[in-house]
Amino acid sequence: MKRKAAVWLMLAALLIPLFPAGALAKAPVKNVIIVMPDGMSATHATVARWYNGGKALVSDEMICGAIRTYSAESLISDSAPASTAFATGHKSNSKFIGILPAKTTMPGVAPVADELKYKPGATVLEGAKLQGKAVGLVATSNIQHASPAGYSAHTFNRNDYNDIAEQQVYLDIDVVFGGGKQYLLPVAQGGKRTDGENLVAVLKDRGYRFVEDRGQMASVKSGKVWGMFAMDDMAYEFDRPTFRPEEPSLAEMTGKAIELLSQNKNGFFLFVEASKVDWASHANDPIGVISDVLAFDEAMKVALDFARKDGQTLVLGFTDHGNGGMSIGNKTTDATYDKLPFEALIAPLKKATLTGEGIEKVLDGDLSESNIRFVMSNYYGVDDLTAGEVTAIQKAKKGSMNYAVGPVISRRSVIGWTTNGHTGEDVFLYAYGPNRPTGLIQNTDLALAQAGALGLDLDAVDGKLFVEADKAFAAIGATVRLDKADAANPVLVVEKGMKRVELPISKDIVRAGGTSCEMHGLTVLAAKTGKVYVPRQAVELAVAAGL
């Protein structure tokens, strides 16, 4: 990709500042850190605490309220509209990432005007970038997964990881740590991209250091960095030392992200996710739950230690929804719950040394009954597998062994589960620092709390980043059309007389006259409506280029 021409740099410098001088000085806090355990309900935290000997979790002292998690259309939220809510302040629909809903059916959720349906909504991370703050994302899933994507992308389909990856790369996020390298590479190079673009090369061209293990990450002392530590998701913390010791822990990634981002004199915004609490809950795997709830708590300690020393940082912890309907007590305890000893819950759990995902790696494809019994005895302390349990393990689909193994350990403890899906209960709110929110709040209030802490007006940010291209360019006498000659790489073409400007979809690039310039936001196609949204800066740059 061509770098900025000198004339573009000079023209961009002449644009009206995005925020008035002194705006940052008035912000209540300098930094905001989010640490999120995806899919964690109160029971998850309780079980992890008992597993820890009953000792309080670091996050326990931060509990200050609760969050209502429902979406615009359902009592029980998908992760995508949940992340949209706490990143943009708008409840949305299932699978929607960073865009306004098409329908609202829940009581109290205001309907959306027709012209705003599917419109991108500005995120807190994007607003922090406009303030000149450093921004970062950390996750143990692929970084393109719903929750980190909610802060960094805009699409109606949370599963379009290729498009999400492209938007994240071209958003110029300062620090990114997690999994998902396959969505940065073309198919020809072992990745999943079908548009032919090598986003690792793009990152390097843009001045990023690209690292792939904990040693490389530790060596980074400054500057912009992308760390991709797995082709897809990273390991559960209990499994990591055995199977992927080269991967950094969530706490290590959090610490390094804070170290790098805090070098920005204007402050920073950081989102951290313990992603696989959710995945373990879907599988009803209590060992996976405990593993990554404790990993969340270690990451929270890192954030909290920094905030206590810094004095200018708001730390928020919250989840997007419950998952699994996990309970301490099940049908076997109906008559004995009031005499339930500590050991009934914890003793079977303490025998397990790996998650269900780790057990699949140890089995290594050998699903003979003798090997299954050997592995479950050695790694789970289970010597009395039933014939049905052996069969369930043998029939488990590749990548889903935790769905077979999780119930084995749950039955030997006193843990109950009601579902393999999400649940709709209110969840804990954790907060530390200036102006922390308290009480029972909506998930959308979290976006307002983050924005308010940083002195951001999300509506104003939205007005800068997402204007309808056809209307905005029509105001200067230009026309627009979507060029799909390369279907995998559509481009918005703006024309006026003999002048032409191009804005590739899902990128921050403006091209004109053989040169290119990077904007402070993305060109986004709302595929359901065909509308294209651009930063207001795109029009200003087009005019400056002679359009």
PDB file of N, CA and C in Angstrom, residues 54-148:
ATOM      1  N   GLY A  54     -12.058 -20.889  49.022  1.00  0.00           N
ATOM      2  CA  GLY A  54     -12.966 -19.945  49.650  1.00  0.00           C
ATOM      3  C   GLY A  54     -12.394 -18.549  49.767  1.00  0.00           C
ATOM      4  N   LYS A  55     -11.140 -18.386  49.358  1.00  0.00           N
ATOM      5  CA  LYS A  55     -10.479 -17.082  49.423  1.00  0.00           C
ATOM      6  C   LYS A  55     -11.116 -16.125  48.436  1.00  0.00           C
ATOM      7  N   ALA A  56     -11.298 -14.893  48.839  1.00  0.00           N
ATOM      8  CA  ALA A  56     -11.932 -13.899  47.981  1.00  0.00           C
ATOM      9  C   ALA A  56     -11.150 -13.718  46.693  1.00  0.00           C
ATOM     10  N   LEU A  57     -11.871 -13.537  45.600  1.00  0.00           N
ATOM     11  CA  LEU A  57     -11.253 -13.183  44.336  1.00  0.00           C
ATOM     12  C   LEU A  57     -10.873 -11.706  44.363  1.00  0.00           C
ATOM     13  N   VAL A  58      -9.902 -11.343  43.573  1.00  0.00           N
ATOM     14  CA  VAL A  58      -9.507  -9.938  43.476  1.00  0.00           C
ATOM     15  C   VAL A  58     -10.697  -9.080  43.071  1.00  0.00           C
ATOM     16  N   SER A  59     -11.480  -9.592  42.146  1.00  0.00           N
ATOM     17  CA  SER A  59     -12.609  -8.827  41.626  1.00  0.00           C
ATOM     18  C   SER A  59     -13.749  -8.675  42.630  1.00  0.00           C
ATOM     19  N   ASP A  60     -13.773  -9.508  43.680  1.00  0.00           N
ATOM     20  CA  ASP A  60     -14.871  -9.435  44.648  1.00  0.00           C
ATOM     21  C   ASP A  60     -14.997  -8.057  45.284  1.00  0.00           C
ATOM     22  N   GLU A  61     -13.870  -7.438  45.584  1.00  0.00           N
ATOM     23  CA  GLU A  61     -13.901  -6.142  46.262  1.00  0.00           C
ATOM     24  C   GLU A  61     -14.427  -5.030  45.367  1.00  0.00           C
ATOM     25  N   MET A  62     -14.563  -5.311  44.074  1.00  0.00           N
ATOM     26  CA  MET A  62     -15.005  -4.300  43.121  1.00  0.00           C
ATOM     27  C   MET A  62     -16.495  -4.384  42.802  1.00  0.00           C
ATOM     28  N   ILE A  63     -17.186  -5.393  43.342  1.00  0.00           N
ATOM     29  CA  ILE A  63     -18.608  -5.551  43.024  1.00  0.00           C
ATOM     30  C   ILE A  63     -19.382  -4.332  43.528  1.00  0.00           C
ATOM     31  N   CYS A  64     -20.087  -3.673  42.637  1.00  0.00           N
ATOM     32  CA  CYS A  64     -20.790  -2.447  43.025  1.00  0.00           C
ATOM     33  C   CYS A  64     -22.162  -2.327  42.384  1.00  0.00           C
ATOM     34  N   GLY A  65     -22.619  -3.386  41.729  1.00  0.00           N
ATOM     35  CA  GLY A  65     -23.928  -3.310  41.096  1.00  0.00           C
ATOM     36  C   GLY A  65     -24.194  -4.521  40.243  1.00  0.00           C
ATOM     37  N   ALA A  66     -25.184  -4.380  39.374  1.00  0.00           N
ATOM     38  CA  ALA A  66     -25.578  -5.464  38.487  1.00  0.00           C
ATOM     39  C   ALA A  66     -26.001  -4.885  37.142  1.00  0.00           C
ATOM     40  N   ILE A  67     -26.029  -5.745  36.136  1.00  0.00           N
ATOM     41  CA  ILE A  67     -26.287  -5.310  34.760  1.00  0.00           C
ATOM     42  C   ILE A  67     -27.414  -6.130  34.164  1.00  0.00           C
ATOM     43  N   ARG A  68     -28.328  -5.441  33.497  1.00  0.00           N
ATOM     44  CA  ARG A  68     -29.386  -6.104  32.735  1.00  0.00           C
ATOM     45  C   ARG A  68     -28.852  -6.362  31.327  1.00  0.00           C
ATOM     46  N   THR A  69     -29.017  -7.591  30.848  1.00  0.00           N
ATOM     47  CA  THR A  69     -28.263  -8.026  29.666  1.00  0.00           C
ATOM     48  C   THR A  69     -29.094  -8.229  28.406  1.00  0.00           C
ATOM     49  N   TYR A  70     -30.395  -8.044  28.452  1.00  0.00           N
ATOM     50  CA  TYR A  70     -31.238  -8.393  27.301  1.00  0.00           C
ATOM     51  C   TYR A  70     -30.920  -7.527  26.082  1.00  0.00           C
ATOM     52  N   SER A  71     -31.251  -8.064  24.918  1.00  0.00           N
ATOM     53  CA  SER A  71     -30.981  -7.362  23.666  1.00  0.00           C
ATOM     54  C   SER A  71     -32.219  -6.593  23.208  1.00  0.00           C
ATOM     55  N   ALA A  72     -32.175  -6.052  22.018  1.00  0.00           N
ATOM     56  CA  ALA A  72     -33.321  -5.305  21.479  1.00  0.00           C
ATOM     57  C   ALA A  72     -34.486  -6.214  21.152  1.00  0.00           C
ATOM     58  N   GLU A  73     -34.231  -7.532  21.042  1.00  0.00           N
ATOM     59  CA  GLU A  73     -35.282  -8.430  20.585  1.00  0.00           C
ATOM     60  C   GLU A  73     -35.448  -9.691  21.434  1.00  0.00           C
ATOM     61  N   SER A  74     -34.635  -9.852  22.478  1.00  0.00           N
ATOM     62  CA  SER A  74     -34.689 -11.110  23.221  1.00  0.00           C
ATOM     63  C   SER A  74     -34.354 -10.929  24.685  1.00  0.00           C
ATOM     64  N   LEU A  75     -35.007 -11.729  25.524  1.00  0.00           N
ATOM     65  CA  LEU A  75     -34.676 -11.771  26.946  1.00  0.00           C
ATOM     66  C   LEU A  75     -33.240 -12.234  27.167  1.00  0.00           C
ATOM     67  N   ILE A  76     -32.760 -13.088  26.264  1.00  0.00           N
ATOM     68  CA  ILE A  76     -31.423 -13.657  26.376  1.00  0.00           C
ATOM     69  C   ILE A  76     -30.594 -13.160  25.200  1.00  0.00           C
ATOM     70  N   SER A  77     -29.480 -12.560  25.507  1.00  0.00           N
ATOM     71  CA  SER A  77     -28.684 -11.903  24.472  1.00  0.00           C
ATOM     72  C   SER A  77     -27.610 -12.809  23.884  1.00  0.00           C
ATOM     73  N   ASP A  78     -27.418 -12.665  22.597  1.00  0.00           N
ATOM     74  CA  ASP A  78     -26.233 -13.169  21.916  1.00  0.00           C
ATOM     75  C   ASP A  78     -25.068 -12.241  22.268  1.00  0.00           C
ATOM     76  N   SER A  79     -23.852 -12.728  22.145  1.00  0.00           N
ATOM     77  CA  SER A  79     -22.687 -11.902  22.477  1.00  0.00           C
ATOM     78  C   SER A  79     -22.548 -10.686  21.575  1.00  0.00           C
ATOM     79  N   ALA A  80     -22.989 -10.789  20.325  1.00  0.00           N
ATOM     80  CA  ALA A  80     -22.815  -9.680  19.387  1.00  0.00           C
ATOM     81  C   ALA A  80     -23.617  -8.440  19.783  1.00  0.00           C
ATOM     82  N   PRO A  81     -24.938  -8.548  19.977  1.00  0.00           N
ATOM     83  CA  PRO A  81     -25.661  -7.350  20.415  1.00  0.00           C
ATOM     84  C   PRO A  81     -25.255  -6.886  21.802  1.00  0.00           C
ATOM     85  N   ALA A  82     -24.799  -7.817  22.647  1.00  0.00           N
ATOM     86  CA  ALA A  82     -24.315  -7.409  23.969  1.00  0.00           C
ATOM     87  C   ALA A  82     -23.078  -6.538  23.835  1.00  0.00           C
ATOM     88  N   SER A  83     -22.129  -6.954  23.006  1.00  0.00           N
ATOM     89  CA  SER A  83     -20.925  -6.150  22.828  1.00  0.00           C
ATOM     90  C   SER A  83     -21.246  -4.829  22.150  1.00  0.00           C
ATOM     91  N   THR A  84     -22.213  -4.854  21.250  1.00  0.00           N
ATOM     92  CA  THR A  84     -22.661  -3.609  20.616  1.00  0.00           C
ATOM     93  C   THR A  84     -23.216  -2.657  21.665  1.00  0.00           C
ATOM     94  N   ALA A  85     -23.970  -3.191  22.619  1.00  0.00           N
ATOM     95  CA  ALA A  85     -24.568  -2.360  23.670  1.00  0.00           C
ATOM     96  C   ALA A  85     -23.505  -1.693  24.517  1.00  0.00           C
ATOM     97  N   PHE A  86     -22.529  -2.452  24.997  1.00  0.00           N
ATOM     98  CA  PHE A  86     -21.557  -1.832  25.897  1.00  0.00           C
ATOM     99  C   PHE A  86     -20.423  -1.115  25.177  1.00  0.00           C
ATOM    100  N   ALA A  87     -20.374  -1.231  23.845  1.00  0.00           N
ATOM    101  CA  ALA A  87     -19.378  -0.462  23.096  1.00  0.00           C
ATOM    102  C   ALA A  87     -19.962   0.797  22.469  1.00  0.00           C
ATOM    103  N   THR A  88     -21.261   0.757  22.090  1.00  0.00           N
ATOM    104  CA  THR A  88     -21.870   1.890  21.374  1.00  0.00           C
ATOM    105  C   THR A  88     -22.986   2.581  22.141  1.00  0.00           C
ATOM    106  N   GLY A  89     -23.576   1.892  23.130  1.00  0.00           N
ATOM    107  CA  GLY A  89     -24.720   2.463  23.844  1.00  0.00           C
ATOM    108  C   GLY A  89     -26.052   2.157  23.198  1.00  0.00           C
ATOM    109  N   HIS A  90     -26.089   1.239  22.239  1.00  0.00           N
ATOM    110  CA  HIS A  90     -27.325   0.863  21.555  1.00  0.00           C
ATOM    111  C   HIS A  90     -27.576  -0.628  21.709  1.00  0.00           C
ATOM    112  N   LYS A  91     -28.760  -1.004  22.204  1.00  0.00           N
ATOM    113  CA  LYS A  91     -29.146  -2.402  22.140  1.00  0.00           C
ATOM    114  C   LYS A  91     -29.373  -2.770  20.680  1.00  0.00           C
ATOM    115  N   SER A  92     -29.048  -4.011  20.318  1.00  0.00           N
ATOM    116  CA  SER A  92     -29.158  -4.382  18.914  1.00  0.00           C
ATOM    117  C   SER A  92     -29.661  -5.806  18.779  1.00  0.00           C
ATOM    118  N   ASN A  93     -29.568  -6.341  17.559  1.00  0.00           N
ATOM    119  CA  ASN A  93     -30.140  -7.642  17.222  1.00  0.00           C
ATOM    120  C   ASN A  93     -29.083  -8.739  17.213  1.00  0.00           C
ATOM    121  N   SER A  94     -29.544  -9.971  17.249  1.00  0.00           N
ATOM    122  CA  SER A  94     -28.656 -11.119  17.237  1.00  0.00           C
ATOM    123  C   SER A  94     -27.742 -11.083  16.020  1.00  0.00           C
ATOM    124  N   LYS A  95     -26.473 -11.332  16.272  1.00  0.00           N
ATOM    125  CA  LYS A  95     -25.405 -11.380  15.272  1.00  0.00           C
ATOM    126  C   LYS A  95     -24.910 -10.015  14.834  1.00  0.00           C
ATOM    127  N   PHE A  96     -25.552  -8.914  15.256  1.00  0.00           N
ATOM    128  CA  PHE A  96     -25.144  -7.575  14.821  1.00  0.00           C
ATOM    129  C   PHE A  96     -23.946  -7.096  15.640  1.00  0.00           C
ATOM    130  N   ILE A  97     -22.935  -6.621  14.940  1.00  0.00           N
ATOM    131  CA  ILE A  97     -21.716  -6.105  15.560  1.00  0.00           C
ATOM    132  C   ILE A  97     -21.586  -4.621  15.227  1.00  0.00           C
ATOM    133  N   GLY A  98     -21.673  -3.762  16.236  1.00  0.00           N
ATOM    134  CA  GLY A  98     -21.417  -2.344  16.042  1.00  0.00           C
ATOM    135  C   GLY A  98     -22.380  -1.633  15.120  1.00  0.00           C
ATOM    136  N   ILE A  99     -23.582  -2.178  14.961  1.00  0.00           N
ATOM    137  CA  ILE A  99     -24.585  -1.506  14.139  1.00  0.00           C
ATOM    138  C   ILE A  99     -25.926  -1.485  14.857  1.00  0.00           C
ATOM    139  N   LEU A 100     -26.752  -0.496  14.498  1.00  0.00           N
ATOM    140  CA  LEU A 100     -28.050  -0.323  15.121  1.00  0.00           C
ATOM    141  C   LEU A 100     -29.011  -1.429  14.684  1.00  0.00           C
ATOM    142  N   PRO A 101     -30.015  -1.706  15.507  1.00  0.00           N
ATOM    143  CA  PRO A 101     -30.914  -2.829  15.203  1.00  0.00           C
ATOM    144  C   PRO A 101     -31.848  -2.549  14.033  1.00  0.00           C
ATOM    145  N   ALA A 102     -32.360  -3.642  13.457  1.00  0.00           N
ATOM    146  CA  ALA A 102     -33.400  -3.533  12.439  1.00  0.00           C
ATOM    147  C   ALA A 102     -34.778  -3.657  13.067  1.00  0.00           C
ATOM    148  N   LYS A 103     -34.839  -4.291  14.244  1.00  0.00           N
ATOM    149  CA  LYS A 103     -36.118  -4.437  14.937  1.00  0.00           C
ATOM    150  C   LYS A 103     -35.897  -4.363  16.440  1.00  0.00           C
ATOM    151  N   THR A 104     -36.895  -3.829  17.130  1.00  0.00           N
ATOM    152  CA  THR A 104     -36.859  -3.757  18.591  1.00  0.00           C
ATOM    153  C   THR A 104     -38.200  -4.243  19.112  1.00  0.00           C
ATOM    154  N   THR A 105     -38.174  -5.298  19.912  1.00  0.00           N
ATOM    155  CA  THR A 105     -39.414  -5.896  20.419  1.00  0.00           C
ATOM    156  C   THR A 105     -39.473  -5.968  21.934  1.00  0.00           C
ATOM    157  N   MET A 106     -38.372  -5.697  22.627  1.00  0.00           N
ATOM    158  CA  MET A 106     -38.358  -5.791  24.078  1.00  0.00           C
ATOM    159  C   MET A 106     -38.947  -4.543  24.716  1.00  0.00           C
ATOM    160  N   PRO A 107     -39.685  -4.696  25.807  1.00  0.00           N
ATOM    161  CA  PRO A 107     -40.269  -3.536  26.489  1.00  0.00           C
ATOM    162  C   PRO A 107     -39.204  -2.518  26.869  1.00  0.00           C
ATOM    163  N   GLY A 108     -39.483  -1.256  26.599  1.00  0.00           N
ATOM    164  CA  GLY A 108     -38.584  -0.183  26.977  1.00  0.00           C
ATOM    165  C   GLY A 108     -37.501   0.121  25.972  1.00  0.00           C
ATOM    166  N   VAL A 109     -37.343  -0.702  24.944  1.00  0.00           N
ATOM    167  CA  VAL A 109     -36.337  -0.435  23.908  1.00  0.00           C
ATOM    168  C   VAL A 109     -37.011   0.353  22.788  1.00  0.00           C
ATOM    169  N   ALA A 110     -36.554   1.568  22.592  1.00  0.00           N
ATOM    170  CA  ALA A 110     -37.192   2.451  21.618  1.00  0.00           C
ATOM    171  C   ALA A 110     -37.008   1.928  20.196  1.00  0.00           C
ATOM    172  N   PRO A 111     -38.016   2.034  19.357  1.00  0.00           N
ATOM    173  CA  PRO A 111     -37.869   1.623  17.962  1.00  0.00           C
ATOM    174  C   PRO A 111     -36.872   2.508  17.235  1.00  0.00           C
ATOM    175  N   VAL A 112     -36.284   1.966  16.197  1.00  0.00           N
ATOM    176  CA  VAL A 112     -35.275   2.683  15.416  1.00  0.00           C
ATOM    177  C   VAL A 112     -35.921   3.211  14.142  1.00  0.00           C
ATOM    178  N   ALA A 113     -35.663   4.463  13.821  1.00  0.00           N
ATOM    179  CA  ALA A 113     -36.186   5.039  12.582  1.00  0.00           C
ATOM    180  C   ALA A 113     -35.676   4.242  11.390  1.00  0.00           C
ATOM    181  N   ASP A 114     -36.508   4.121  10.377  1.00  0.00           N
ATOM    182  CA  ASP A 114     -36.154   3.300   9.217  1.00  0.00           C
ATOM    183  C   ASP A 114     -34.816   3.682   8.626  1.00  0.00           C
ATOM    184  N   GLU A 115     -34.531   4.985   8.555  1.00  0.00           N
ATOM    185  CA  GLU A 115     -33.294   5.423   7.915  1.00  0.00           C
ATOM    186  C   GLU A 115     -32.047   5.090   8.744  1.00  0.00           C
ATOM    187  N   LEU A 116     -32.246   4.696  10.022  1.00  0.00           N
ATOM    188  CA  LEU A 116     -31.109   4.376  10.883  1.00  0.00           C
ATOM    189  C   LEU A 116     -30.885   2.873  11.049  1.00  0.00           C
ATOM    190  N   LYS A 117     -31.781   2.065  10.533  1.00  0.00           N
ATOM    191  CA  LYS A 117     -31.615   0.615  10.666  1.00  0.00           C
ATOM    192  C   LYS A 117     -30.351   0.163   9.942  1.00  0.00           C
ATOM    193  N   TYR A 118     -29.582  -0.682  10.605  1.00  0.00           N
ATOM    194  CA  TYR A 118     -28.319  -1.222  10.095  1.00  0.00           C
ATOM    195  C   TYR A 118     -27.196  -0.179  10.027  1.00  0.00           C
ATOM    196  N   LYS A 119     -27.432   1.007  10.552  1.00  0.00           N
ATOM    197  CA  LYS A 119     -26.403   2.042  10.516  1.00  0.00           C
ATOM    198  C   LYS A 119     -25.289   1.709  11.510  1.00  0.00           C
ATOM    199  N   PRO A 120     -24.014   1.928  11.144  1.00  0.00           N
ATOM    200  CA  PRO A 120     -22.937   1.743  12.122  1.00  0.00           C
ATOM    201  C   PRO A 120     -23.099   2.720  13.288  1.00  0.00           C
ATOM    202  N   GLY A 121     -22.710   2.265  14.469  1.00  0.00           N
ATOM    203  CA  GLY A 121     -22.717   3.126  15.647  1.00  0.00           C
ATOM    204  C   GLY A 121     -21.301   3.290  16.164  1.00  0.00           C
ATOM    205  N   ALA A 122     -20.925   4.518  16.462  1.00  0.00           N
ATOM    206  CA  ALA A 122     -19.563   4.782  16.939  1.00  0.00           C
ATOM    207  C   ALA A 122     -19.313   4.084  18.266  1.00  0.00           C
ATOM    208  N   THR A 123     -18.116   3.557  18.431  1.00  0.00           N
ATOM    209  CA  THR A 123     -17.751   2.852  19.658  1.00  0.00           C
ATOM    210  C   THR A 123     -16.882   3.726  20.558  1.00  0.00           C
ATOM    211  N   VAL A 124     -16.806   3.335  21.813  1.00  0.00           N
ATOM    212  CA  VAL A 124     -15.949   4.041  22.766  1.00  0.00           C
ATOM    213  C   VAL A 124     -14.495   3.991  22.315  1.00  0.00           C
ATOM    214  N   LEU A 125     -14.068   2.847  21.789  1.00  0.00           N
ATOM    215  CA  LEU A 125     -12.687   2.738  21.317  1.00  0.00           C
ATOM    216  C   LEU A 125     -12.425   3.731  20.188  1.00  0.00           C
ATOM    217  N   GLU A 126     -13.358   3.841  19.256  1.00  0.00           N
ATOM    218  CA  GLU A 126     -13.177   4.788  18.155  1.00  0.00           C
ATOM    219  C   GLU A 126     -13.151   6.225  18.673  1.00  0.00           C
ATOM    220  N   GLY A 127     -13.988   6.512  19.655  1.00  0.00           N
ATOM    221  CA  GLY A 127     -13.982   7.845  20.245  1.00  0.00           C
ATOM    222  C   GLY A 127     -12.681   8.146  20.960  1.00  0.00           C
ATOM    223  N   ALA A 128     -12.155   7.165  21.665  1.00  0.00           N
ATOM    224  CA  ALA A 128     -10.880   7.363  22.359  1.00  0.00           C
ATOM    225  C   ALA A 128      -9.756   7.637  21.358  1.00  0.00           C
ATOM    226  N   LYS A 129      -9.790   6.957  20.217  1.00  0.00           N
ATOM    227  CA  LYS A 129      -8.795   7.219  19.171  1.00  0.00           C
ATOM    228  C   LYS A 129      -8.862   8.668  18.702  1.00  0.00           C
ATOM    229  N   LEU A 130     -10.079   9.179  18.528  1.00  0.00           N
ATOM    230  CA  LEU A 130     -10.228  10.556  18.071  1.00  0.00           C
ATOM    231  C   LEU A 130      -9.671  11.550  19.084  1.00  0.00           C
ATOM    232  N   GLN A 131      -9.681  11.176  20.351  1.00  0.00           N
ATOM    233  CA  GLN A 131      -9.108  12.030  21.385  1.00  0.00           C
ATOM    234  C   GLN A 131      -7.584  12.002  21.383  1.00  0.00           C
ATOM    235  N   GLY A 132      -7.005  11.129  20.605  1.00  0.00           N
ATOM    236  CA  GLY A 132      -5.554  10.996  20.603  1.00  0.00           C
ATOM    237  C   GLY A 132      -5.038   9.990  21.610  1.00  0.00           C
ATOM    238  N   LYS A 133      -5.942   9.201  22.199  1.00  0.00           N
ATOM    239  CA  LYS A 133      -5.520   8.181  23.148  1.00  0.00           C
ATOM    240  C   LYS A 133      -5.049   6.938  22.403  1.00  0.00           C
ATOM    241  N   ALA A 134      -4.208   6.171  23.045  1.00  0.00           N
ATOM    242  CA  ALA A 134      -3.839   4.853  22.536  1.00  0.00           C
ATOM    243  C   ALA A 134      -4.970   3.888  22.861  1.00  0.00           C
ATOM    244  N   VAL A 135      -5.176   2.892  22.002  1.00  0.00           N
ATOM    245  CA  VAL A 135      -6.268   1.940  22.211  1.00  0.00           C
ATOM    246  C   VAL A 135      -5.768   0.525  22.001  1.00  0.00           C
ATOM    247  N   GLY A 136      -6.382  -0.430  22.729  1.00  0.00           N
ATOM    248  CA  GLY A 136      -5.934  -1.806  22.619  1.00  0.00           C
ATOM    249  C   GLY A 136      -7.039  -2.812  22.823  1.00  0.00           C
ATOM    250  N   LEU A 137      -6.832  -4.000  22.267  1.00  0.00           N
ATOM    251  CA  LEU A 137      -7.738  -5.139  22.417  1.00  0.00           C
ATOM    252  C   LEU A 137      -6.923  -6.359  22.829  1.00  0.00           C
ATOM    253  N   VAL A 138      -7.459  -7.113  23.799  1.00  0.00           N
ATOM    254  CA  VAL A 138      -6.832  -8.359  24.235  1.00  0.00           C
ATOM    255  C   VAL A 138      -7.943  -9.399  24.396  1.00  0.00           C
ATOM    256  N   ALA A 139      -7.735 -10.614  23.892  1.00  0.00           N
ATOM    257  CA  ALA A 139      -8.722 -11.682  24.057  1.00  0.00           C
ATOM    258  C   ALA A 139      -8.024 -13.021  23.970  1.00  0.00           C
ATOM    259  N   THR A 140      -8.643 -14.057  24.537  1.00  0.00           N
ATOM    260  CA  THR A 140      -8.105 -15.405  24.412  1.00  0.00           C
ATOM    261  C   THR A 140      -8.803 -16.192  23.317  1.00  0.00           C
ATOM    262  N   SER A 141      -9.887 -15.661  22.774  1.00  0.00           N
ATOM    263  CA  SER A 141     -10.483 -16.208  21.556  1.00  0.00           C
ATOM    264  C   SER A 141      -9.730 -15.632  20.369  1.00  0.00           C
ATOM    265  N   ASN A 142     -10.195 -15.942  19.156  1.00  0.00           N
ATOM    266  CA  ASN A 142      -9.722 -15.162  18.020  1.00  0.00           C
ATOM    267  C   ASN A 142     -10.167 -13.720  18.243  1.00  0.00           C
ATOM    268  N   ILE A 143      -9.311 -12.786  17.909  1.00  0.00           N
ATOM    269  CA  ILE A 143      -9.568 -11.375  18.223  1.00  0.00           C
ATOM    270  C   ILE A 143     -10.756 -10.845  17.433  1.00  0.00           C
ATOM    271  N   GLN A 144     -11.171 -11.577  16.400  1.00  0.00           N
ATOM    272  CA  GLN A 144     -12.314 -11.181  15.599  1.00  0.00           C
ATOM    273  C   GLN A 144     -13.643 -11.652  16.203  1.00  0.00           C
ATOM    274  N   HIS A 145     -13.579 -12.296  17.364  1.00  0.00           N
ATOM    275  CA  HIS A 145     -14.799 -12.814  17.997  1.00  0.00           C
ATOM    276  C   HIS A 145     -15.674 -11.663  18.469  1.00  0.00           C
ATOM    277  N   ALA A 146     -16.907 -11.975  18.827  1.00  0.00           N
ATOM    278  CA  ALA A 146     -17.960 -10.968  19.004  1.00  0.00           C
ATOM    279  C   ALA A 146     -17.595  -9.835  19.957  1.00  0.00           C
ATOM    280  N   SER A 147     -17.050 -10.155  21.116  1.00  0.00           N
ATOM    281  CA  SER A 147     -16.854  -9.098  22.112  1.00  0.00           C
ATOM    282  C   SER A 147     -15.772  -8.096  21.720  1.00  0.00           C
ATOM    283  N   PRO A 148     -14.572  -8.528  21.358  1.00  0.00           N
ATOM    284  CA  PRO A 148     -13.613  -7.520  20.880  1.00  0.00           C
ATOM    285  C   PRO A 148     -14.060  -6.859  19.583  1.00  0.00           C
TER     286      PRO A 148
END
